[in-house]
mmCIF file of C-alpha atoms in Angstrom:
data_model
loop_
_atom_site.group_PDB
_atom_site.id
_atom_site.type_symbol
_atom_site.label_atom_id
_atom_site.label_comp_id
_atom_site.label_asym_id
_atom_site.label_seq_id
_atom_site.Cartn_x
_atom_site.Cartn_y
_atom_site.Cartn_z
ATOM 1 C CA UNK E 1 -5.507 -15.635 4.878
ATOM 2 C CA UNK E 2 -6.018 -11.830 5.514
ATOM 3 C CA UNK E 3 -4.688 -9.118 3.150
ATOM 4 C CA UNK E 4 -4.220 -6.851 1.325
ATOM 5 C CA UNK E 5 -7.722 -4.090 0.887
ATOM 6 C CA UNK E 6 -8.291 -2.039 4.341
ATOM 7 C CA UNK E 7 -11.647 -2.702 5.277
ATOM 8 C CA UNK E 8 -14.601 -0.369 4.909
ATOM 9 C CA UNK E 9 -17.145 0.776 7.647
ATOM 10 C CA UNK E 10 -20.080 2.982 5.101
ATOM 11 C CA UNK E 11 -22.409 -0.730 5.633
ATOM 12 C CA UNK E 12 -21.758 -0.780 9.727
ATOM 13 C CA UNK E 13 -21.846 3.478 10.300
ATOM 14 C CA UNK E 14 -25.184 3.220 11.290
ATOM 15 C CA UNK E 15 -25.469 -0.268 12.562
ATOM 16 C CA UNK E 16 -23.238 1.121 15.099
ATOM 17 C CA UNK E 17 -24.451 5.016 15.554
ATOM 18 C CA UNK E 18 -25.772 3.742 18.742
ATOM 19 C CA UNK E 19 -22.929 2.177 20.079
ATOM 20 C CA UNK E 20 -19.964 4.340 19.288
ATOM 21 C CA UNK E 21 -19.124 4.757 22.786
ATOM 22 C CA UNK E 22 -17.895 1.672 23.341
ATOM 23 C CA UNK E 23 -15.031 2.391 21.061
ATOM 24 C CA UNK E 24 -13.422 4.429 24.138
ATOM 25 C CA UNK E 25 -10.181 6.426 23.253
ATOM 26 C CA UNK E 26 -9.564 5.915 27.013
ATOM 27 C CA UNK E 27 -6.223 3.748 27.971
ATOM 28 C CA UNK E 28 -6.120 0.019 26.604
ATOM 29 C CA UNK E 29 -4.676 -0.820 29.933
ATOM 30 C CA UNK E 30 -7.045 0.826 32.606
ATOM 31 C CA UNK E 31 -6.547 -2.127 35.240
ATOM 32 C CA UNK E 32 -2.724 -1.934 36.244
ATOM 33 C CA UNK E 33 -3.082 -5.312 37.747
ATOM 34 C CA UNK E 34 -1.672 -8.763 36.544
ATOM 35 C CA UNK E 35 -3.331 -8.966 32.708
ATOM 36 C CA UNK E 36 -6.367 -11.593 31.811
ATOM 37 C CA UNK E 37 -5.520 -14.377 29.639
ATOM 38 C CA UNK E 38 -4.429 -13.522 25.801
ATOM 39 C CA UNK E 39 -8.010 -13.056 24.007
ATOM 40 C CA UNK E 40 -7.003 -14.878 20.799
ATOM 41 C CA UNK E 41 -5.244 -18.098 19.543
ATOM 42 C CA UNK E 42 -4.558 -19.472 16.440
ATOM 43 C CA UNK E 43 -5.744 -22.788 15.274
ATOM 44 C CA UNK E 44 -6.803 -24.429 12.111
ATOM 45 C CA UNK E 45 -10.153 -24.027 10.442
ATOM 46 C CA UNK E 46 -12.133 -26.932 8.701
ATOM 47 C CA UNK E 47 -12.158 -25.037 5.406
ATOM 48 C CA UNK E 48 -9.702 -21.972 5.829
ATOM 49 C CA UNK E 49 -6.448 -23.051 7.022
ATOM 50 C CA UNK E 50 -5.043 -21.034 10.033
ATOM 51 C CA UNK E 51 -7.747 -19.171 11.437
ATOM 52 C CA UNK E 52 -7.935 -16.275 15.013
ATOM 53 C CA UNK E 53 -10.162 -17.948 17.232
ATOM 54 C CA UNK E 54 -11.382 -15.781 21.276
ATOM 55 C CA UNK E 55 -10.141 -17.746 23.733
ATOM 56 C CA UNK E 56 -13.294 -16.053 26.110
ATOM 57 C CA UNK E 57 -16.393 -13.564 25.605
ATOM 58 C CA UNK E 58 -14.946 -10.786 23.556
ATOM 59 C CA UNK E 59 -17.261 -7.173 23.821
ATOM 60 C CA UNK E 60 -18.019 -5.126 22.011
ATOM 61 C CA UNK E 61 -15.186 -2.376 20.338
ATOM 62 C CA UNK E 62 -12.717 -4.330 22.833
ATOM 63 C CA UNK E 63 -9.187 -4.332 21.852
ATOM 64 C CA UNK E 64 -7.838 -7.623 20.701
ATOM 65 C CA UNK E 65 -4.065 -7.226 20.684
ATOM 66 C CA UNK E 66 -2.200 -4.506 18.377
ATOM 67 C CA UNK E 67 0.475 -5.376 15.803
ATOM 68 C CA UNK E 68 3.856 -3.994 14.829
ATOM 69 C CA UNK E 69 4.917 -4.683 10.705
ATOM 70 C CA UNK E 70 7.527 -6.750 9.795
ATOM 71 C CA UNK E 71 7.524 -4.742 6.315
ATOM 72 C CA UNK E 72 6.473 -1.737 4.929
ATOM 73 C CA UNK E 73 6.830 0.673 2.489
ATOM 74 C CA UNK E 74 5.229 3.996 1.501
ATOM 75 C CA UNK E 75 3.541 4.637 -1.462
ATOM 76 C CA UNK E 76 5.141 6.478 -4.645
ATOM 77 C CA UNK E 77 3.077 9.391 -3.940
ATOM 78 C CA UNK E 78 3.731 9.792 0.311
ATOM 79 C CA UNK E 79 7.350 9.099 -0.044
ATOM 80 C CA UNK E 80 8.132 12.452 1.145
ATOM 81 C CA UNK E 81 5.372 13.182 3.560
ATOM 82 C CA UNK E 82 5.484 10.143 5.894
ATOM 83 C CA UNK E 83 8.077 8.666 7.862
ATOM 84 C CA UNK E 84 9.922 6.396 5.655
ATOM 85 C CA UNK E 85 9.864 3.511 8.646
ATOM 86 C CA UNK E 86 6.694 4.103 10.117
ATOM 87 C CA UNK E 87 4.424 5.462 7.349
ATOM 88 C CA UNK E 88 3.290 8.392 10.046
ATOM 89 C CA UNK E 89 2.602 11.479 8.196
ATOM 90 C CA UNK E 90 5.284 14.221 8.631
ATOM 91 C CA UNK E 91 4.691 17.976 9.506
ATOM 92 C CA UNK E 92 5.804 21.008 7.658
ATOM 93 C CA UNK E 93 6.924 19.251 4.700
ATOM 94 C CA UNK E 94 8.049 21.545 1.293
ATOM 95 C CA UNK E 95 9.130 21.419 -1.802
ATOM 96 C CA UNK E 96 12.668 21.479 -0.890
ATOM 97 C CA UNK E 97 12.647 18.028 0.911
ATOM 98 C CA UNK E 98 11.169 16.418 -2.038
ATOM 99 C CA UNK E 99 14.788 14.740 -2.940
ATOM 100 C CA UNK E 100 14.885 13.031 0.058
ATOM 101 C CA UNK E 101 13.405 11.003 2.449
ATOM 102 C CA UNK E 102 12.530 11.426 6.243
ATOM 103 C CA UNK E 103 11.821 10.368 9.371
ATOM 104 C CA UNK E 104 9.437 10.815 12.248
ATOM 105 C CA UNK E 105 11.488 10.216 15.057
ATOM 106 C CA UNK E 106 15.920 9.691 15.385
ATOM 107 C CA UNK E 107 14.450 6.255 16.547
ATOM 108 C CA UNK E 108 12.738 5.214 13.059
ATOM 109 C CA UNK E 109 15.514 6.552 11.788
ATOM 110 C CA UNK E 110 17.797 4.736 13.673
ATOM 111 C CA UNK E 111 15.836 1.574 12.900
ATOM 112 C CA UNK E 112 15.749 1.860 9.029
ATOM 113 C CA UNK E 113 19.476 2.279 8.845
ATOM 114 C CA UNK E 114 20.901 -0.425 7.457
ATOM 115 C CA UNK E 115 18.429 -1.623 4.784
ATOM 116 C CA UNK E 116 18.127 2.242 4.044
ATOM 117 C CA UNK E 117 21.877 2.500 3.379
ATOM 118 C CA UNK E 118 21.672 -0.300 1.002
ATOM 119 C CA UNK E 119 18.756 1.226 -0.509
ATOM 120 C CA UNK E 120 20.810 4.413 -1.278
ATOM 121 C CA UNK E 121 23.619 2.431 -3.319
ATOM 122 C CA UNK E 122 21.481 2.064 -5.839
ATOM 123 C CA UNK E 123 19.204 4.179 -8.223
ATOM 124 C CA UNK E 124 15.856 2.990 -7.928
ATOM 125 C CA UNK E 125 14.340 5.258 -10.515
ATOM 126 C CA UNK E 126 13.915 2.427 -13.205
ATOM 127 C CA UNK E 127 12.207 0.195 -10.912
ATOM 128 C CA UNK E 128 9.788 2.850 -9.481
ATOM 129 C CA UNK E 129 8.857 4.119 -12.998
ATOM 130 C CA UNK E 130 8.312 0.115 -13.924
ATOM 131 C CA UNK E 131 5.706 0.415 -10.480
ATOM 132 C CA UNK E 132 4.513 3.545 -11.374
ATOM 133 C CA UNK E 133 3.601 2.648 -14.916
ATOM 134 C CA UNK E 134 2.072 -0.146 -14.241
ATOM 135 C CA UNK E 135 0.116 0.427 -11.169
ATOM 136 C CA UNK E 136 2.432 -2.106 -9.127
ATOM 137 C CA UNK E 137 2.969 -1.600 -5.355
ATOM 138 C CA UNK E 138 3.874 -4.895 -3.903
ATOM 139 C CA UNK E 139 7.397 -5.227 -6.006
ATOM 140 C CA UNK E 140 8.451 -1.423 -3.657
ATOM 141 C CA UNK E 141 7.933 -4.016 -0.300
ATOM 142 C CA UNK E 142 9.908 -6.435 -1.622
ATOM 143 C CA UNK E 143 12.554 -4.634 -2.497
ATOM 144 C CA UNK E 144 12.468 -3.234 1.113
ATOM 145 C CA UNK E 145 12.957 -6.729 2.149
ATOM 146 C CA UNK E 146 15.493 -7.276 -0.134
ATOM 147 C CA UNK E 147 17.717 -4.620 1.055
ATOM 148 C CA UNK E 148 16.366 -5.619 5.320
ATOM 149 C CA UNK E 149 18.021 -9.238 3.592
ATOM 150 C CA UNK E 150 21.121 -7.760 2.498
ATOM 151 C CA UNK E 151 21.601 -5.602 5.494
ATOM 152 C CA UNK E 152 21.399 -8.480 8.018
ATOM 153 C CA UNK E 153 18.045 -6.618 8.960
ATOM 154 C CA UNK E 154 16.339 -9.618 8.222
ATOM 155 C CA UNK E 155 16.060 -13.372 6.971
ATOM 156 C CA UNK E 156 15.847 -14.191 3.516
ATOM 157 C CA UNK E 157 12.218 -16.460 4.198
ATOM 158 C CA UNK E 158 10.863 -14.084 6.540
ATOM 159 C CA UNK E 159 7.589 -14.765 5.027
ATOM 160 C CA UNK E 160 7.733 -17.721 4.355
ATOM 161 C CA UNK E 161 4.917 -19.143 7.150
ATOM 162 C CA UNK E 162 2.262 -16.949 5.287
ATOM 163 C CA UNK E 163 0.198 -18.239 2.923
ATOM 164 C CA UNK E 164 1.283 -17.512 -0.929
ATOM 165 C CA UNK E 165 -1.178 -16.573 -3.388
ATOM 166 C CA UNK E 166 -1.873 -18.623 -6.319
ATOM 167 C CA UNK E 167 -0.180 -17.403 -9.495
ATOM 168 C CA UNK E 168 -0.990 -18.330 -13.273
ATOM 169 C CA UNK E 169 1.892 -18.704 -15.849
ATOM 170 C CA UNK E 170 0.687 -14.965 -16.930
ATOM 171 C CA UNK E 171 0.906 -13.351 -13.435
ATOM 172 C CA UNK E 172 4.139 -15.031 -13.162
ATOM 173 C CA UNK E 173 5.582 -13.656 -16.553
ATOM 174 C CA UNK E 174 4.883 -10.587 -15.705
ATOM 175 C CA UNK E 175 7.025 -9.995 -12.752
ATOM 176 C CA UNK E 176 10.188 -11.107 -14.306
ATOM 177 C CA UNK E 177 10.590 -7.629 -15.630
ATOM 178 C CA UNK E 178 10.372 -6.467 -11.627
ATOM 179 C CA UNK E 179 12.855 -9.217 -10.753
ATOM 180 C CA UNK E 180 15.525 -7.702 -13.469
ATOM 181 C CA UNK E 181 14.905 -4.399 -12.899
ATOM 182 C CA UNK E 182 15.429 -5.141 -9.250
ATOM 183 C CA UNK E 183 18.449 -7.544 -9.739
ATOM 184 C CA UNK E 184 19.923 -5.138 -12.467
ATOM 185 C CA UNK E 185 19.842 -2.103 -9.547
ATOM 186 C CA UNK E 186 21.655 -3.705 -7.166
ATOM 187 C CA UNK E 187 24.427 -5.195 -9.476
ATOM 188 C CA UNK E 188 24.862 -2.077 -10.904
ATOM 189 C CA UNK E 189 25.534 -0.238 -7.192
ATOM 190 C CA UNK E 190 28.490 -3.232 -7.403
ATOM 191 C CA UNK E 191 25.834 -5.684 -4.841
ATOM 192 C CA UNK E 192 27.200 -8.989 -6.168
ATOM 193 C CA UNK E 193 27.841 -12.278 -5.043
ATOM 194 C CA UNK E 194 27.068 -14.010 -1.900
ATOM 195 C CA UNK E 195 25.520 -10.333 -0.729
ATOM 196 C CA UNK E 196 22.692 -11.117 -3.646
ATOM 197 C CA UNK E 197 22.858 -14.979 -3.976
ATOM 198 C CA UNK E 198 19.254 -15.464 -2.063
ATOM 199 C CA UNK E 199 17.602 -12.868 -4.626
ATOM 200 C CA UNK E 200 16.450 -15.093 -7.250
ATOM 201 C CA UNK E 201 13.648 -15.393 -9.426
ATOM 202 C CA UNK E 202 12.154 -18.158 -7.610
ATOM 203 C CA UNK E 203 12.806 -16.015 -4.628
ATOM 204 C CA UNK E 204 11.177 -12.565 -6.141
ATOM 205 C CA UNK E 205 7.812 -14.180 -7.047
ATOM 206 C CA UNK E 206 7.903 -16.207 -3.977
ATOM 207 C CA UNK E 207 7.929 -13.388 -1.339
ATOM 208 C CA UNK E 208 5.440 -11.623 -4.463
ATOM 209 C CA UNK E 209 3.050 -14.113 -4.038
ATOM 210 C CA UNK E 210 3.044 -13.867 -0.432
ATOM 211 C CA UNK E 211 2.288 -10.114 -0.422
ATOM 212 C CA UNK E 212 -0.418 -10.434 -2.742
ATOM 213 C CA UNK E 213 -2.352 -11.579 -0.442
ATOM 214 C CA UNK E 214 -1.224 -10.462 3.140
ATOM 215 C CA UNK E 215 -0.022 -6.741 2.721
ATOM 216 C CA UNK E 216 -2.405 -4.412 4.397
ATOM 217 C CA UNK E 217 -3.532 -0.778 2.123
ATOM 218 C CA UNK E 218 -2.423 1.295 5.677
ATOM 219 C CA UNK E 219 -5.472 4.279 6.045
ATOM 220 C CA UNK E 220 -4.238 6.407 8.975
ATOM 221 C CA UNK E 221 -7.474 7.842 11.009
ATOM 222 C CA UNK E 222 -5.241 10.904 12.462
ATOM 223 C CA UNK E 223 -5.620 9.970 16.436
ATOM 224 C CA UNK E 224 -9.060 8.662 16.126
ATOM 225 C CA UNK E 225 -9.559 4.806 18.209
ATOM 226 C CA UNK E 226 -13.408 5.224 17.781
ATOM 227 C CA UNK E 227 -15.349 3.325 14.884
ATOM 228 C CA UNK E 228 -17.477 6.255 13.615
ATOM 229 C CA UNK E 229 -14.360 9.037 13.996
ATOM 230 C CA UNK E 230 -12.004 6.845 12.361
ATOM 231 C CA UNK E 231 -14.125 6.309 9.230
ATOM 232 C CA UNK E 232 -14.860 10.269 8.844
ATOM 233 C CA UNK E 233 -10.884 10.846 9.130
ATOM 234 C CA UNK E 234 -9.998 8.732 6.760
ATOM 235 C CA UNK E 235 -12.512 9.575 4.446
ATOM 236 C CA UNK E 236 -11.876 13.296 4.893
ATOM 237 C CA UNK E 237 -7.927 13.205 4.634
ATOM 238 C CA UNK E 238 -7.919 10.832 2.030
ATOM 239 C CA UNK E 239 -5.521 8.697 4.751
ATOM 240 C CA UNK E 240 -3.577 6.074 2.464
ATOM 241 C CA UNK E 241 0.137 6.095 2.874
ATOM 242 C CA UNK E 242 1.772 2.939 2.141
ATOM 243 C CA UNK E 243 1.277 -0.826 2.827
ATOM 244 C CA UNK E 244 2.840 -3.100 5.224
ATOM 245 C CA UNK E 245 3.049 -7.004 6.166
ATOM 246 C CA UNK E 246 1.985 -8.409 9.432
ATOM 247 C CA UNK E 247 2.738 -12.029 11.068
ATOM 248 C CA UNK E 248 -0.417 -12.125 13.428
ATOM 249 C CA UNK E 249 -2.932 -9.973 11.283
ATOM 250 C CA UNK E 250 -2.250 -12.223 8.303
ATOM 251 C CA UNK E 251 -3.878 -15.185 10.060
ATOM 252 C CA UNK E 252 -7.772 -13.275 10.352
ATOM 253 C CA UNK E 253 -9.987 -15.141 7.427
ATOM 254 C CA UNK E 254 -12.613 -13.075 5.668
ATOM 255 C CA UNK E 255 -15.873 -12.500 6.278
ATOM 256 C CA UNK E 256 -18.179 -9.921 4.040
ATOM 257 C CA UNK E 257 -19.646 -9.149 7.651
ATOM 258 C CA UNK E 258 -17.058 -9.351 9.799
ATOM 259 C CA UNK E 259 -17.079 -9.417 13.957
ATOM 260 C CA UNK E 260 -13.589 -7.893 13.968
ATOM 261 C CA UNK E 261 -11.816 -4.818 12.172
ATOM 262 C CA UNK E 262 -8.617 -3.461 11.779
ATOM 263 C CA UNK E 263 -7.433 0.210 12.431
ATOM 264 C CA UNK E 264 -4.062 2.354 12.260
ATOM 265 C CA UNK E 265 -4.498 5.351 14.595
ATOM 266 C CA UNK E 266 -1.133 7.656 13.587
ATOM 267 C CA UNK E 267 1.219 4.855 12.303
ATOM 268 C CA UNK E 268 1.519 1.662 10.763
ATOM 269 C CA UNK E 269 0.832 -0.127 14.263
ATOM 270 C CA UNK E 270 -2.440 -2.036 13.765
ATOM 271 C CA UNK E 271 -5.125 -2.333 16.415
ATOM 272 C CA UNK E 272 -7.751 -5.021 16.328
ATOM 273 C CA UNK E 273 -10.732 -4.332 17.836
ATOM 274 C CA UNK E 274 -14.137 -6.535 17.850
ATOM 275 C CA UNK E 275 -17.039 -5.109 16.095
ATOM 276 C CA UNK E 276 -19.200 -7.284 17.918
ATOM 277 C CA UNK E 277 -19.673 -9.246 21.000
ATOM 278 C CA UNK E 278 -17.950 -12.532 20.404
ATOM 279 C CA UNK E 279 -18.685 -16.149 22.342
ATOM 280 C CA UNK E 280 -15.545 -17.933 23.664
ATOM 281 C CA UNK E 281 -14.518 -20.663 20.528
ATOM 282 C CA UNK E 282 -15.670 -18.369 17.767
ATOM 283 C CA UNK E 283 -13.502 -17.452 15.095
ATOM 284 C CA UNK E 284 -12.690 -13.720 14.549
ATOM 285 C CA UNK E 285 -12.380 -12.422 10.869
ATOM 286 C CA UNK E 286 -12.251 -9.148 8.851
ATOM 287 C CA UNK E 287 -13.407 -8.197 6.138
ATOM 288 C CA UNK E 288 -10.451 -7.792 3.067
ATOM 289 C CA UNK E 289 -12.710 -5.210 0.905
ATOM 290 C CA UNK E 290 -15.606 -3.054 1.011
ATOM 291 C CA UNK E 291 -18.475 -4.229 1.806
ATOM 292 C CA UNK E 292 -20.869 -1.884 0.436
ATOM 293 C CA UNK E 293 -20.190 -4.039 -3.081
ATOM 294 C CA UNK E 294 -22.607 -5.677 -4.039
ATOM 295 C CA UNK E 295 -22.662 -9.937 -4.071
ATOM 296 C CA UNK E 296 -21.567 -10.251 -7.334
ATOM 297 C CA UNK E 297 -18.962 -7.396 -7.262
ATOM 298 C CA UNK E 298 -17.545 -8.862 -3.977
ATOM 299 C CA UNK E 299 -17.307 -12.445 -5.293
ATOM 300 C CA UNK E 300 -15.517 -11.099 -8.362
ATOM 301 C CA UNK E 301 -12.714 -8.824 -6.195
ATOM 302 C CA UNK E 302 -12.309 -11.558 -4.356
ATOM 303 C CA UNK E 303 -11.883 -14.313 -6.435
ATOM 304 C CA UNK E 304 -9.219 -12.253 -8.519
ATOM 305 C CA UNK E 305 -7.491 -10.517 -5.638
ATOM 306 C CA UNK E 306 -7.484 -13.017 -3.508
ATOM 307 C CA UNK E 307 -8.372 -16.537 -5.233
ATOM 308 C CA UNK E 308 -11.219 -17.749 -3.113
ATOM 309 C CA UNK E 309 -15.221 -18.486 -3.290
ATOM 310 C CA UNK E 310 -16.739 -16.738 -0.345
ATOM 311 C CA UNK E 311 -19.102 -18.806 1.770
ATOM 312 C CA UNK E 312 -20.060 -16.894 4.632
ATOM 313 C CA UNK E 313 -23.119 -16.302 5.749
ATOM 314 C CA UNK E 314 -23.754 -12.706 4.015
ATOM 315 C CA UNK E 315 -22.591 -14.284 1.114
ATOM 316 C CA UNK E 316 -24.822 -17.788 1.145
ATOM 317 C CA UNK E 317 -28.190 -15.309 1.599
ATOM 318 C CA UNK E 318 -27.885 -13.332 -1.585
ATOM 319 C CA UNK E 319 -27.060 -9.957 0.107
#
């Protein structure tokens, strides 16, 4: 169950002011040789569903695997200085490109083609106002899935194996006016029939609820791979650009002081990397929010982001 706030590092910077070399920059892959066995499995929890467990003695600031999305989407502000694929910030951008987007690379490019090509059928300025308005960022991912659907990108239950959030009958009213805006777009760009038949309503707040509570708030650190750097960047640069979906990152649990963190150096690829030593058996988690809240503050984001009673250790003390 891991989603959707990036974490925050102000609590660890100096817990780990002595340690910050051991979050090298140097290659992940220094020994050439045959690789060591996969550091991480998934397996159920007693109280947490799926859970990331170390298959063996984790160090330290050691990389646990990295992660390419299986959705994104910028945000209404950095759609026209970062890569409309990959979310990495563009160069030399002017007012002149603002009626367009762009791309990092002729290979993101090449890659958002077809649900990008379905995206341009169809004016989208309704639906981003309706976002813009009110706050909203999850309904822009799914209608990048929608169009991935349409464009034989991608299937229609692509999320399905993550875990949906729980919605009341007021959350759920609510996005019915995304669903028609979204429906309305398409069928007026002459999308109809068995191109559109999966998009229902049922189907709208399905993949909705699933975002809720596994999209990732992508804060780009600008090259840095150390702890301490990373933090300074993306405080400094003010580093959001977009969110994005994961398969294997949506399986960390929470913790409000967490053994394992989440970075994005230059794009939306995600590196995990331990913040502590971990024993073989134990289970790895991040932490969904900041944790300089304090216990009260944390239990009430949480409960109302992400519709669950936290119980771990930090939390059981008081602090």
């Amino acid at each position: 169950m891991a989603r959707a706030a990036v974490v925050r590092y102000s609590r660890w910077a100096s817990r780990f002011s002595s340690t910050a070399a051991t979050f090298s920059t140097a290659p992940e892959n220094a020994n050439p040789g045959r690789p060591g066995p996969p550091p991480i499995r998934v397996a159920l929890t007693e109280s947490s569903g799926r859970g990331v467990f170390a298959t063996r003695k984790i160090e330290t600031g050691e990389l646990l695997h990295t992660a390419k999305p299986i959705l994104t989407h910028p945000s209404l502000s950095t759609l026209h200085s970062v890569c409309y694929f990959c979310l990495r910030k563009l160069k030399g951008t002017d007012a002149s490109q603002r009626q367009r987007v762009s791309y990092c690379s002729q290979e993101c490019q090449r890659q958002a083609q077809g649900f990008h090509d379905i995206e341009m059928t169809a004016d989208w300025s309704a639906y981003e106002d309706y976002c813009r308005s009110n706050g909203l960022k999850y309904p822009l991912l799914v209608k990048r899935l929608a169009c991935m659907v349409m464009s034989g990108a991608a299937p229609a239950n692509l999320l399905d194996i993550l875990q949906p959030a729980s919605l009341t009958p007021g959350m759920i009213s609510e996005m019915q006016e995304g669903f028609g805006l979204l429906r309305n777009a398409f069928i007026d760009s002459n999308i109809t029939g068995e191109q559109i038949s999966f998009l229902t309503k049922q189907w709208y707040i399905g993949i909705l609820a699933r975002i809720r509570i596994n999209a990732f708030r992508i804060d780009l650190a600008g090259g840095y791979d150390d702890l301490l750097s990373s933090l300074a960047a993306s405080i400094e640069a003010e580093a959001t650009c977009g969110h994005a979906v994961y398969m294997l990152p949506s399986f960390y649990n929470h913790d409000c002081d967490p053994n394992a963190h989440i970075i994005w150096i230059e794009n939306a690829d995600a590196r995990l990397k331990a913040l502590r030593d971990v024993d073989e058996g134990e289970e790895l988690r991040i932490c969904y929010i900041d944790t300089s809240m304090d216990h009260d503050a944390r239990q009430s984001f949480l409960s109302r982001g992400f519709g669950f009673h936290c119980n771990c250790s930090r939390c059981l003390s008081g602090d």
